GROMACS .gro file of C-alpha atoms in nm:
model
  439
    1UNK     CA    1   2.982  -2.023  -0.378
    2UNK     CA    2   2.614  -1.932  -0.353
    3UNK     CA    3   2.557  -1.578  -0.233
    4UNK     CA    4   2.274  -1.452  -0.015
    5UNK     CA    5   2.055  -1.142  -0.042
    6UNK     CA    6   1.831  -0.978   0.218
    7UNK     CA    7   1.569  -0.715   0.134
    8UNK     CA    8   1.408  -0.464   0.370
    9UNK     CA    9   1.093  -0.296   0.240
   10UNK     CA   10   0.972   0.032   0.388
   11UNK     CA   11   0.648   0.204   0.291
   12UNK     CA   12   0.363   0.110   0.063
   13UNK     CA   13   0.229  -0.195  -0.119
   14UNK     CA   14   0.388  -0.074  -0.442
   15UNK     CA   15   0.726  -0.099  -0.272
   16UNK     CA   16   0.633  -0.446  -0.147
   17UNK     CA   17   0.557  -0.558  -0.502
   18UNK     CA   18   0.881  -0.413  -0.635
   19UNK     CA   19   1.084  -0.582  -0.361
   20UNK     CA   20   0.932  -0.917  -0.455
   21UNK     CA   21   1.025  -0.856  -0.818
   22UNK     CA   22   1.383  -0.768  -0.721
   23UNK     CA   23   1.404  -1.083  -0.507
   24UNK     CA   24   1.308  -1.291  -0.811
   25UNK     CA   25   1.584  -1.125  -1.015
   26UNK     CA   26   1.839  -1.248  -0.765
   27UNK     CA   27   1.683  -1.593  -0.734
   28UNK     CA   28   1.721  -1.641  -1.109
   29UNK     CA   29   2.093  -1.566  -1.072
   30UNK     CA   30   2.142  -1.830  -0.803
   31UNK     CA   31   2.126  -1.608  -0.493
   32UNK     CA   32   1.921  -1.730  -0.199
   33UNK     CA   33   1.696  -1.499   0.001
   34UNK     CA   34   1.757  -1.465   0.374
   35UNK     CA   35   1.599  -1.266   0.655
   36UNK     CA   36   1.716  -0.909   0.690
   37UNK     CA   37   1.836  -0.958   1.048
   38UNK     CA   38   2.073  -1.234   0.935
   39UNK     CA   39   2.420  -1.208   0.785
   40UNK     CA   40   2.397  -1.171   0.406
   41UNK     CA   41   2.626  -1.093   0.116
   42UNK     CA   42   2.391  -0.828  -0.025
   43UNK     CA   43   2.149  -0.604   0.163
   44UNK     CA   44   1.885  -0.405  -0.025
   45UNK     CA   45   1.681  -0.133   0.142
   46UNK     CA   46   1.375  -0.024  -0.056
   47UNK     CA   47   1.309   0.317   0.097
   48UNK     CA   48   1.007   0.539   0.153
   49UNK     CA   49   0.983   0.918   0.179
   50UNK     CA   50   0.610   0.988   0.200
   51UNK     CA   51   0.658   1.156   0.541
   52UNK     CA   52   0.951   1.302   0.734
   53UNK     CA   53   0.932   0.998   0.963
   54UNK     CA   54   0.957   0.765   0.662
   55UNK     CA   55   1.278   0.933   0.549
   56UNK     CA   56   1.421   0.915   0.900
   57UNK     CA   57   1.340   0.543   0.925
   58UNK     CA   58   1.512   0.491   0.591
   59UNK     CA   59   1.829   0.664   0.715
   60UNK     CA   60   1.825   0.471   1.042
   61UNK     CA   61   1.792   0.139   0.861
   62UNK     CA   62   2.076   0.230   0.624
   63UNK     CA   63   2.315   0.318   0.906
   64UNK     CA   64   2.265   0.003   1.109
   65UNK     CA   65   2.251  -0.253   0.828
   66UNK     CA   66   2.621  -0.309   0.769
   67UNK     CA   67   2.670  -0.389   1.136
   68UNK     CA   68   2.530  -0.732   1.044
   69UNK     CA   69   2.807  -0.789   0.788
   70UNK     CA   70   3.060  -0.510   0.729
   71UNK     CA   71   3.178  -0.673   0.406
   72UNK     CA   72   2.831  -0.693   0.251
   73UNK     CA   73   2.711  -0.491  -0.046
   74UNK     CA   74   2.457  -0.230   0.064
   75UNK     CA   75   2.207  -0.113  -0.199
   76UNK     CA   76   1.966   0.173  -0.127
   77UNK     CA   77   1.683   0.222  -0.371
   78UNK     CA   78   1.332   0.363  -0.389
   79UNK     CA   79   1.161   0.692  -0.315
   80UNK     CA   80   1.401   0.837  -0.058
   81UNK     CA   81   1.696   0.750  -0.281
   82UNK     CA   82   1.519   0.916  -0.577
   83UNK     CA   83   1.440   1.244  -0.399
   84UNK     CA   84   1.755   1.279  -0.185
   85UNK     CA   85   2.040   1.090  -0.356
   86UNK     CA   86   2.299   1.331  -0.215
   87UNK     CA   87   2.186   1.252   0.141
   88UNK     CA   88   2.212   0.881   0.077
   89UNK     CA   89   2.550   0.917  -0.093
   90UNK     CA   90   2.681   1.100   0.216
   91UNK     CA   91   2.631   0.781   0.419
   92UNK     CA   92   2.964   0.605   0.374
   93UNK     CA   93   2.824   0.256   0.426
   94UNK     CA   94   2.614   0.275   0.106
   95UNK     CA   95   2.766   0.112  -0.202
   96UNK     CA   96   2.495   0.152  -0.467
   97UNK     CA   97   2.205   0.396  -0.502
   98UNK     CA   98   1.910   0.332  -0.735
   99UNK     CA   99   1.599   0.545  -0.778
  100UNK     CA  100   1.243   0.441  -0.852
  101UNK     CA  101   1.274   0.400  -1.228
  102UNK     CA  102   1.552   0.142  -1.256
  103UNK     CA  103   1.463  -0.142  -1.022
  104UNK     CA  104   1.447  -0.382  -1.313
  105UNK     CA  105   1.828  -0.384  -1.333
  106UNK     CA  106   1.908  -0.416  -0.963
  107UNK     CA  107   2.062  -0.763  -0.987
  108UNK     CA  108   2.272  -0.664  -1.290
  109UNK     CA  109   2.408  -0.361  -1.108
  110UNK     CA  110   2.495  -0.565  -0.799
  111UNK     CA  111   2.674  -0.834  -1.000
  112UNK     CA  112   2.879  -0.563  -1.173
  113UNK     CA  113   2.968  -0.410  -0.835
  114UNK     CA  114   3.085  -0.749  -0.707
  115UNK     CA  115   3.341  -0.746  -0.989
  116UNK     CA  116   3.450  -0.380  -0.973
  117UNK     CA  117   3.375  -0.272  -0.614
  118UNK     CA  118   3.309   0.082  -0.744
  119UNK     CA  119   3.053   0.289  -0.552
  120UNK     CA  120   2.788   0.437  -0.775
  121UNK     CA  121   2.482   0.659  -0.762
  122UNK     CA  122   2.263   0.546  -1.050
  123UNK     CA  123   1.956   0.759  -0.986
  124UNK     CA  124   1.814   0.878  -1.317
  125UNK     CA  125   1.568   1.159  -1.382
  126UNK     CA  126   1.201   1.073  -1.418
  127UNK     CA  127   1.096   1.355  -1.650
  128UNK     CA  128   1.189   1.162  -1.960
  129UNK     CA  129   1.029   0.836  -1.847
  130UNK     CA  130   0.696   0.781  -2.017
  131UNK     CA  131   0.690   0.400  -2.019
  132UNK     CA  132   0.590   0.172  -1.735
  133UNK     CA  133   0.889  -0.025  -1.605
  134UNK     CA  134   0.799  -0.392  -1.646
  135UNK     CA  135   0.874  -0.602  -1.341
  136UNK     CA  136   0.749  -0.953  -1.280
  137UNK     CA  137   0.642  -1.148  -0.973
  138UNK     CA  138   0.539  -1.513  -0.995
  139UNK     CA  139   0.523  -1.610  -0.628
  140UNK     CA  140   0.481  -1.465  -0.279
  141UNK     CA  141   0.633  -1.704  -0.030
  142UNK     CA  142   0.404  -1.780   0.263
  143UNK     CA  143   0.120  -1.550   0.155
  144UNK     CA  144  -0.241  -1.611   0.056
  145UNK     CA  145  -0.281  -1.299  -0.156
  146UNK     CA  146  -0.055  -1.150  -0.419
  147UNK     CA  147   0.008  -0.789  -0.520
  148UNK     CA  148  -0.016  -0.692  -0.886
  149UNK     CA  149   0.139  -0.356  -0.975
  150UNK     CA  150  -0.046  -0.203  -1.269
  151UNK     CA  151   0.039   0.168  -1.254
  152UNK     CA  152   0.309   0.411  -1.144
  153UNK     CA  153   0.341   0.787  -1.102
  154UNK     CA  154   0.102   1.070  -1.020
  155UNK     CA  155   0.004   1.397  -1.191
  156UNK     CA  156  -0.196   1.554  -0.908
  157UNK     CA  157   0.076   1.747  -0.721
  158UNK     CA  158  -0.113   1.785  -0.396
  159UNK     CA  159   0.050   2.069  -0.208
  160UNK     CA  160   0.188   1.845   0.070
  161UNK     CA  161   0.303   1.549  -0.139
  162UNK     CA  162   0.653   1.456  -0.254
  163UNK     CA  163   0.542   1.144  -0.444
  164UNK     CA  164   0.514   1.299  -0.795
  165UNK     CA  165   0.880   1.398  -0.757
  166UNK     CA  166   0.973   1.050  -0.633
  167UNK     CA  167   0.770   0.854  -0.889
  168UNK     CA  168   0.724   1.080  -1.190
  169UNK     CA  169   0.416   1.123  -1.409
  170UNK     CA  170   0.148   0.858  -1.456
  171UNK     CA  171   0.248   0.546  -1.649
  172UNK     CA  172   0.034   0.235  -1.690
  173UNK     CA  173   0.121  -0.127  -1.747
  174UNK     CA  174  -0.036  -0.278  -2.056
  175UNK     CA  175  -0.363  -0.461  -2.003
  176UNK     CA  176  -0.216  -0.771  -2.167
  177UNK     CA  177   0.082  -0.776  -1.931
  178UNK     CA  178  -0.142  -0.731  -1.624
  179UNK     CA  179  -0.368  -1.017  -1.731
  180UNK     CA  180  -0.073  -1.244  -1.811
  181UNK     CA  181   0.079  -1.192  -1.464
  182UNK     CA  182  -0.258  -1.243  -1.295
  183UNK     CA  183  -0.293  -1.576  -1.478
  184UNK     CA  184   0.055  -1.680  -1.365
  185UNK     CA  185  -0.033  -1.593  -1.007
  186UNK     CA  186  -0.354  -1.793  -1.034
  187UNK     CA  187  -0.158  -2.091  -1.164
  188UNK     CA  188   0.077  -2.054  -0.866
  189UNK     CA  189  -0.220  -2.101  -0.634
  190UNK     CA  190  -0.319  -1.745  -0.545
  191UNK     CA  191  -0.694  -1.691  -0.527
  192UNK     CA  192  -0.682  -1.323  -0.429
  193UNK     CA  193  -0.489  -1.048  -0.605
  194UNK     CA  194  -0.448  -0.690  -0.486
  195UNK     CA  195  -0.411  -0.425  -0.756
  196UNK     CA  196  -0.161  -0.157  -0.654
  197UNK     CA  197  -0.032   0.162  -0.809
  198UNK     CA  198   0.077   0.508  -0.703
  199UNK     CA  199  -0.245   0.658  -0.844
  200UNK     CA  200  -0.453   0.356  -0.938
  201UNK     CA  201  -0.750   0.562  -1.058
  202UNK     CA  202  -0.529   0.703  -1.338
  203UNK     CA  203  -0.475   0.363  -1.498
  204UNK     CA  204  -0.477   0.405  -1.876
  205UNK     CA  205  -0.548   0.777  -1.877
  206UNK     CA  206  -0.215   0.884  -2.027
  207UNK     CA  207  -0.285   0.679  -2.340
  208UNK     CA  208  -0.662   0.719  -2.368
  209UNK     CA  209  -0.748   0.370  -2.245
  210UNK     CA  210  -0.807   0.093  -2.177
  211UNK     CA  211  -0.901   0.221  -1.833
  212UNK     CA  212  -0.920   0.070  -1.487
  213UNK     CA  213  -1.272  -0.066  -1.537
  214UNK     CA  214  -1.158  -0.239  -1.858
  215UNK     CA  215  -0.869  -0.404  -1.674
  216UNK     CA  216  -1.097  -0.515  -1.392
  217UNK     CA  217  -1.341  -0.670  -1.637
  218UNK     CA  218  -1.062  -0.879  -1.792
  219UNK     CA  219  -0.920  -0.986  -1.455
  220UNK     CA  220  -1.270  -1.084  -1.345
  221UNK     CA  221  -1.271  -1.352  -1.617
  222UNK     CA  222  -0.961  -1.538  -1.494
  223UNK     CA  223  -1.025  -1.888  -1.362
  224UNK     CA  224  -0.882  -1.948  -1.017
  225UNK     CA  225  -0.895  -1.583  -0.911
  226UNK     CA  226  -1.176  -1.556  -0.657
  227UNK     CA  227  -1.110  -1.206  -0.527
  228UNK     CA  228  -0.978  -0.885  -0.678
  229UNK     CA  229  -0.894  -0.623  -0.417
  230UNK     CA  230  -0.822  -0.263  -0.509
  231UNK     CA  231  -0.556  -0.041  -0.358
  232UNK     CA  232  -0.606   0.327  -0.273
  233UNK     CA  233  -0.849   0.514  -0.500
  234UNK     CA  234  -0.973   0.868  -0.552
  235UNK     CA  235  -1.339   0.940  -0.464
  236UNK     CA  236  -1.382   1.119  -0.798
  237UNK     CA  237  -1.351   0.783  -0.973
  238UNK     CA  238  -1.691   0.674  -0.845
  239UNK     CA  239  -1.935   0.833  -1.083
  240UNK     CA  240  -2.262   0.653  -1.157
  241UNK     CA  241  -2.122   0.461  -1.453
  242UNK     CA  242  -1.806   0.330  -1.284
  243UNK     CA  243  -1.992   0.237  -0.967
  244UNK     CA  244  -2.257   0.036  -1.152
  245UNK     CA  245  -1.997  -0.133  -1.370
  246UNK     CA  246  -1.783  -0.237  -1.074
  247UNK     CA  247  -2.089  -0.367  -0.890
  248UNK     CA  248  -2.147  -0.600  -1.186
  249UNK     CA  249  -1.807  -0.768  -1.147
  250UNK     CA  250  -1.851  -1.062  -0.912
  251UNK     CA  251  -1.492  -1.090  -0.791
  252UNK     CA  252  -1.435  -0.729  -0.682
  253UNK     CA  253  -1.391  -0.708  -0.305
  254UNK     CA  254  -1.635  -0.484  -0.120
  255UNK     CA  255  -1.351  -0.285   0.031
  256UNK     CA  256  -1.269   0.059  -0.105
  257UNK     CA  257  -0.987   0.271   0.032
  258UNK     CA  258  -1.085   0.624  -0.069
  259UNK     CA  259  -0.826   0.885   0.017
  260UNK     CA  260  -0.985   1.169   0.219
  261UNK     CA  261  -0.695   1.359   0.384
  262UNK     CA  262  -0.931   1.612   0.546
  263UNK     CA  263  -1.299   1.639   0.627
  264UNK     CA  264  -1.294   2.018   0.588
  265UNK     CA  265  -1.343   2.187   0.251
  266UNK     CA  266  -1.114   2.481   0.327
  267UNK     CA  267  -0.831   2.244   0.417
  268UNK     CA  268  -0.890   2.035   0.104
  269UNK     CA  269  -0.854   2.349  -0.110
  270UNK     CA  270  -0.518   2.434   0.049
  271UNK     CA  271  -0.411   2.072  -0.003
  272UNK     CA  272  -0.496   2.101  -0.374
  273UNK     CA  273  -0.727   1.803  -0.351
  274UNK     CA  274  -0.971   1.791  -0.641
  275UNK     CA  275  -1.296   1.719  -0.458
  276UNK     CA  276  -1.512   1.854  -0.176
  277UNK     CA  277  -1.654   1.673   0.126
  278UNK     CA  278  -1.989   1.671  -0.058
  279UNK     CA  279  -1.824   1.494  -0.353
  280UNK     CA  280  -1.666   1.243  -0.117
  281UNK     CA  281  -1.992   1.170   0.062
  282UNK     CA  282  -2.173   1.126  -0.269
  283UNK     CA  283  -1.914   0.868  -0.379
  284UNK     CA  284  -1.956   0.675  -0.053
  285UNK     CA  285  -2.334   0.674  -0.087
  286UNK     CA  286  -2.308   0.541  -0.444
  287UNK     CA  287  -2.081   0.260  -0.330
  288UNK     CA  288  -2.301   0.164  -0.037
  289UNK     CA  289  -2.614   0.158  -0.253
  290UNK     CA  290  -2.450  -0.050  -0.524
  291UNK     CA  291  -2.252  -0.280  -0.294
  292UNK     CA  292  -2.425  -0.329   0.044
  293UNK     CA  293  -2.183  -0.410   0.324
  294UNK     CA  294  -1.891  -0.237   0.154
  295UNK     CA  295  -1.615  -0.125   0.388
  296UNK     CA  296  -1.490   0.229   0.331
  297UNK     CA  297  -1.141   0.297   0.466
  298UNK     CA  298  -0.925   0.605   0.422
  299UNK     CA  299  -0.619   0.816   0.502
  300UNK     CA  300  -0.656   1.133   0.711
  301UNK     CA  301  -0.394   1.397   0.780
  302UNK     CA  302  -0.399   1.620   1.086
  303UNK     CA  303  -0.210   1.945   1.139
  304UNK     CA  304  -0.188   2.059   0.777
  305UNK     CA  305  -0.066   2.423   0.759
  306UNK     CA  306  -0.347   2.661   0.850
  307UNK     CA  307  -0.567   2.390   1.005
  308UNK     CA  308  -0.764   2.569   1.275
  309UNK     CA  309  -0.942   2.404   1.565
  310UNK     CA  310  -1.270   2.458   1.381
  311UNK     CA  311  -1.135   2.290   1.067
  312UNK     CA  312  -1.017   1.994   1.272
  313UNK     CA  313  -1.356   1.963   1.441
  314UNK     CA  314  -1.514   1.962   1.094
  315UNK     CA  315  -1.291   1.668   1.007
  316UNK     CA  316  -1.391   1.483   1.325
  317UNK     CA  317  -1.758   1.538   1.248
  318UNK     CA  318  -1.720   1.428   0.887
  319UNK     CA  319  -1.533   1.111   0.982
  320UNK     CA  320  -1.810   1.018   1.224
  321UNK     CA  321  -2.077   1.101   0.964
  322UNK     CA  322  -1.921   0.874   0.701
  323UNK     CA  323  -1.870   0.594   0.953
  324UNK     CA  324  -1.542   0.459   0.818
  325UNK     CA  325  -1.463   0.094   0.873
  326UNK     CA  326  -1.104   0.197   0.946
  327UNK     CA  327  -0.857   0.478   0.872
  328UNK     CA  328  -0.488   0.552   0.875
  329UNK     CA  329  -0.428   0.874   1.068
  330UNK     CA  330  -0.100   1.058   1.028
  331UNK     CA  331   0.045   1.395   1.121
  332UNK     CA  332   0.149   1.643   0.851
  333UNK     CA  333   0.524   1.669   0.807
  334UNK     CA  334   0.711   1.917   0.592
  335UNK     CA  335   0.841   1.772   0.266
  336UNK     CA  336   1.113   1.978   0.105
  337UNK     CA  337   1.019   2.098  -0.243
  338UNK     CA  338   0.643   2.091  -0.194
  339UNK     CA  339   0.415   2.396  -0.195
  340UNK     CA  340   0.306   2.333   0.163
  341UNK     CA  341   0.665   2.369   0.283
  342UNK     CA  342   0.638   2.746   0.250
  343UNK     CA  343   0.278   2.787   0.370
  344UNK     CA  344   0.197   3.007   0.666
  345UNK     CA  345   0.025   2.865   0.970
  346UNK     CA  346   0.246   2.565   1.045
  347UNK     CA  347   0.077   2.376   1.330
  348UNK     CA  348   0.266   2.315   1.654
  349UNK     CA  349   0.383   1.953   1.714
  350UNK     CA  350   0.188   1.922   2.040
  351UNK     CA  351  -0.131   2.033   1.866
  352UNK     CA  352  -0.079   1.778   1.589
  353UNK     CA  353  -0.019   1.511   1.851
  354UNK     CA  354  -0.341   1.593   2.034
  355UNK     CA  355  -0.547   1.599   1.715
  356UNK     CA  356  -0.396   1.270   1.606
  357UNK     CA  357  -0.486   1.111   1.940
  358UNK     CA  358  -0.848   1.233   1.918
  359UNK     CA  359  -0.894   1.112   1.562
  360UNK     CA  360  -0.732   0.775   1.625
  361UNK     CA  361  -0.968   0.726   1.920
  362UNK     CA  362  -1.271   0.800   1.702
  363UNK     CA  363  -1.150   0.571   1.424
  364UNK     CA  364  -1.095   0.289   1.673
  365UNK     CA  365  -1.455   0.323   1.792
  366UNK     CA  366  -1.589   0.325   1.435
  367UNK     CA  367  -1.379   0.021   1.346
  368UNK     CA  368  -1.510  -0.174   1.644
  369UNK     CA  369  -1.868  -0.077   1.558
  370UNK     CA  370  -1.825  -0.193   1.198
  371UNK     CA  371  -1.684  -0.529   1.302
  372UNK     CA  372  -1.947  -0.575   1.576
  373UNK     CA  373  -2.224  -0.524   1.320
  374UNK     CA  374  -2.130  -0.867   1.181
  375UNK     CA  375  -2.194  -1.058   1.504
  376UNK     CA  376  -2.452  -1.325   1.428
  377UNK     CA  377  -2.371  -1.329   1.055
  378UNK     CA  378  -2.179  -1.583   0.849
  379UNK     CA  379  -1.898  -1.466   0.624
  380UNK     CA  380  -1.652  -1.614   0.377
  381UNK     CA  381  -1.293  -1.588   0.500
  382UNK     CA  382  -0.966  -1.642   0.317
  383UNK     CA  383  -0.736  -1.761   0.594
  384UNK     CA  384  -0.375  -1.651   0.585
  385UNK     CA  385  -0.176  -1.778   0.882
  386UNK     CA  386  -0.173  -1.866   1.249
  387UNK     CA  387  -0.258  -1.564   1.461
  388UNK     CA  388   0.056  -1.444   1.639
  389UNK     CA  389   0.188  -1.798   1.636
  390UNK     CA  390  -0.091  -1.927   1.862
  391UNK     CA  391  -0.146  -2.298   1.777
  392UNK     CA  392  -0.480  -2.380   1.612
  393UNK     CA  393  -0.591  -2.015   1.599
  394UNK     CA  394  -0.599  -1.880   1.243
  395UNK     CA  395  -0.659  -1.535   1.100
  396UNK     CA  396  -0.793  -1.430   0.764
  397UNK     CA  397  -0.986  -1.161   0.581
  398UNK     CA  398  -1.340  -1.124   0.456
  399UNK     CA  399  -1.389  -0.962   0.118
  400UNK     CA  400  -1.465  -0.634   0.297
  401UNK     CA  401  -1.137  -0.659   0.488
  402UNK     CA  402  -1.254  -0.760   0.835
  403UNK     CA  403  -0.987  -0.963   1.012
  404UNK     CA  404  -1.143  -1.283   1.147
  405UNK     CA  405  -0.998  -1.522   1.406
  406UNK     CA  406  -1.118  -1.881   1.424
  407UNK     CA  407  -0.990  -2.208   1.571
  408UNK     CA  408  -0.912  -2.509   1.356
  409UNK     CA  409  -0.745  -2.841   1.433
  410UNK     CA  410  -0.565  -2.831   1.099
  411UNK     CA  411  -0.382  -2.562   0.903
  412UNK     CA  412  -0.639  -2.370   0.695
  413UNK     CA  413  -0.395  -2.110   0.558
  414UNK     CA  414  -0.469  -2.025   0.196
  415UNK     CA  415  -0.820  -2.170   0.213
  416UNK     CA  416  -1.166  -2.016   0.199
  417UNK     CA  417  -1.404  -2.115   0.478
  418UNK     CA  418  -1.744  -2.006   0.598
  419UNK     CA  419  -1.729  -1.861   0.949
  420UNK     CA  420  -2.004  -1.766   1.192
  421UNK     CA  421  -1.910  -1.442   1.370
  422UNK     CA  422  -1.969  -1.469   1.745
  423UNK     CA  423  -1.791  -1.164   1.884
  424UNK     CA  424  -1.559  -0.867   1.845
  425UNK     CA  425  -1.238  -0.784   2.031
  426UNK     CA  426  -1.021  -0.479   1.961
  427UNK     CA  427  -1.144  -0.451   1.602
  428UNK     CA  428  -1.104  -0.823   1.527
  429UNK     CA  429  -1.397  -1.051   1.454
  430UNK     CA  430  -1.411  -1.373   1.657
  431UNK     CA  431  -1.578  -1.662   1.481
  432UNK     CA  432  -1.629  -2.035   1.448
  433UNK     CA  433  -1.584  -2.247   1.137
  434UNK     CA  434  -1.916  -2.390   1.024
  435UNK     CA  435  -1.965  -2.763   1.088
  436UNK     CA  436  -1.848  -2.884   0.747
  437UNK     CA  437  -1.511  -2.710   0.790
  438UNK     CA  438  -1.423  -2.787   1.153
  439UNK     CA  439  -1.213  -3.098   1.091
   0.00000   0.00000   0.00000
């Protein structure tokens, strides 16, 4: 009898890639994939722990999953499982626990459990892991772009961050393996790939190269790949040489997500970030000179320990000065085992909430201004799907990550089309397909 598996992915794009790879493991063994809200024989929750809220969501999902099928196998894996295996093991519904370094054997472990029915916590330490765990994805059902995981781990140990403990030290996938998977994805019909990693800028550094720019140059040569989009990067990556080299690669998307965290130098020092606001601004100016129209997006934390009202206002001013195309704003939460856990000056929840509201409001305005600046221009859009299920209204992305809505009498998902931008609504660009693409 064919068995079914359902996978719930929490957190980042790296987790999304790993979940796809795990799904393929099961497909090769004859399982069929079903939606997570349906009855299944195996449920897998790929957890996140980047914030306190992420860990709480992971626990909530674990506790309610077996209500769908009490006899199902429940597997919990990922970052929360890696950093708090004893908490996961205390939840009686959980059958198997895997960390972040052993996802390549998920299907094997489940098949063994189906024979023995023995609960197990199989989280291994990351200190001894110095090799990238090879996973493989050949298809992304119903998507126009594909993730390509090329790196894992982080050596930075920012004072607020649990991720080095959840993912270990930096490890890079071989250039040959990255290129081979990108070619397979191209042959499967994907024209855009998104490079993801825990600290993408560190690609190749642990072995003295090849480095990220070398990988990008090879990917840029692949027939069928029209766009290469980069995941989160450090501003320190963008020196003159790297910026000019990347500008010379025709397929690199003009969208750079540069992690900021704070627009105040004093706060950045306490965070153990390795740049100043002047460094960050210089990187942005280099990008904008080399790649006109580039969208700069970021992550910003509010309420870090010791953040005064003046420091927060500095962040507001810096965000407005840079003119981000968009930003993810989140409130600092204590992560057990990090340096910031024991810092003085913990900010009150209501203050964090107010600062978050102010910053989100500013980012929304900047996002709308960026999108509105394209009214009257024509852009190339890779369409992905119908917008919220509305018939004949499709959404897609420009290379600089503007979401565009346009009407079409036929399904244009997975296709590139030229669109004339006619308006902006709530950060979305409204456009019309040019004449040659209307029918």
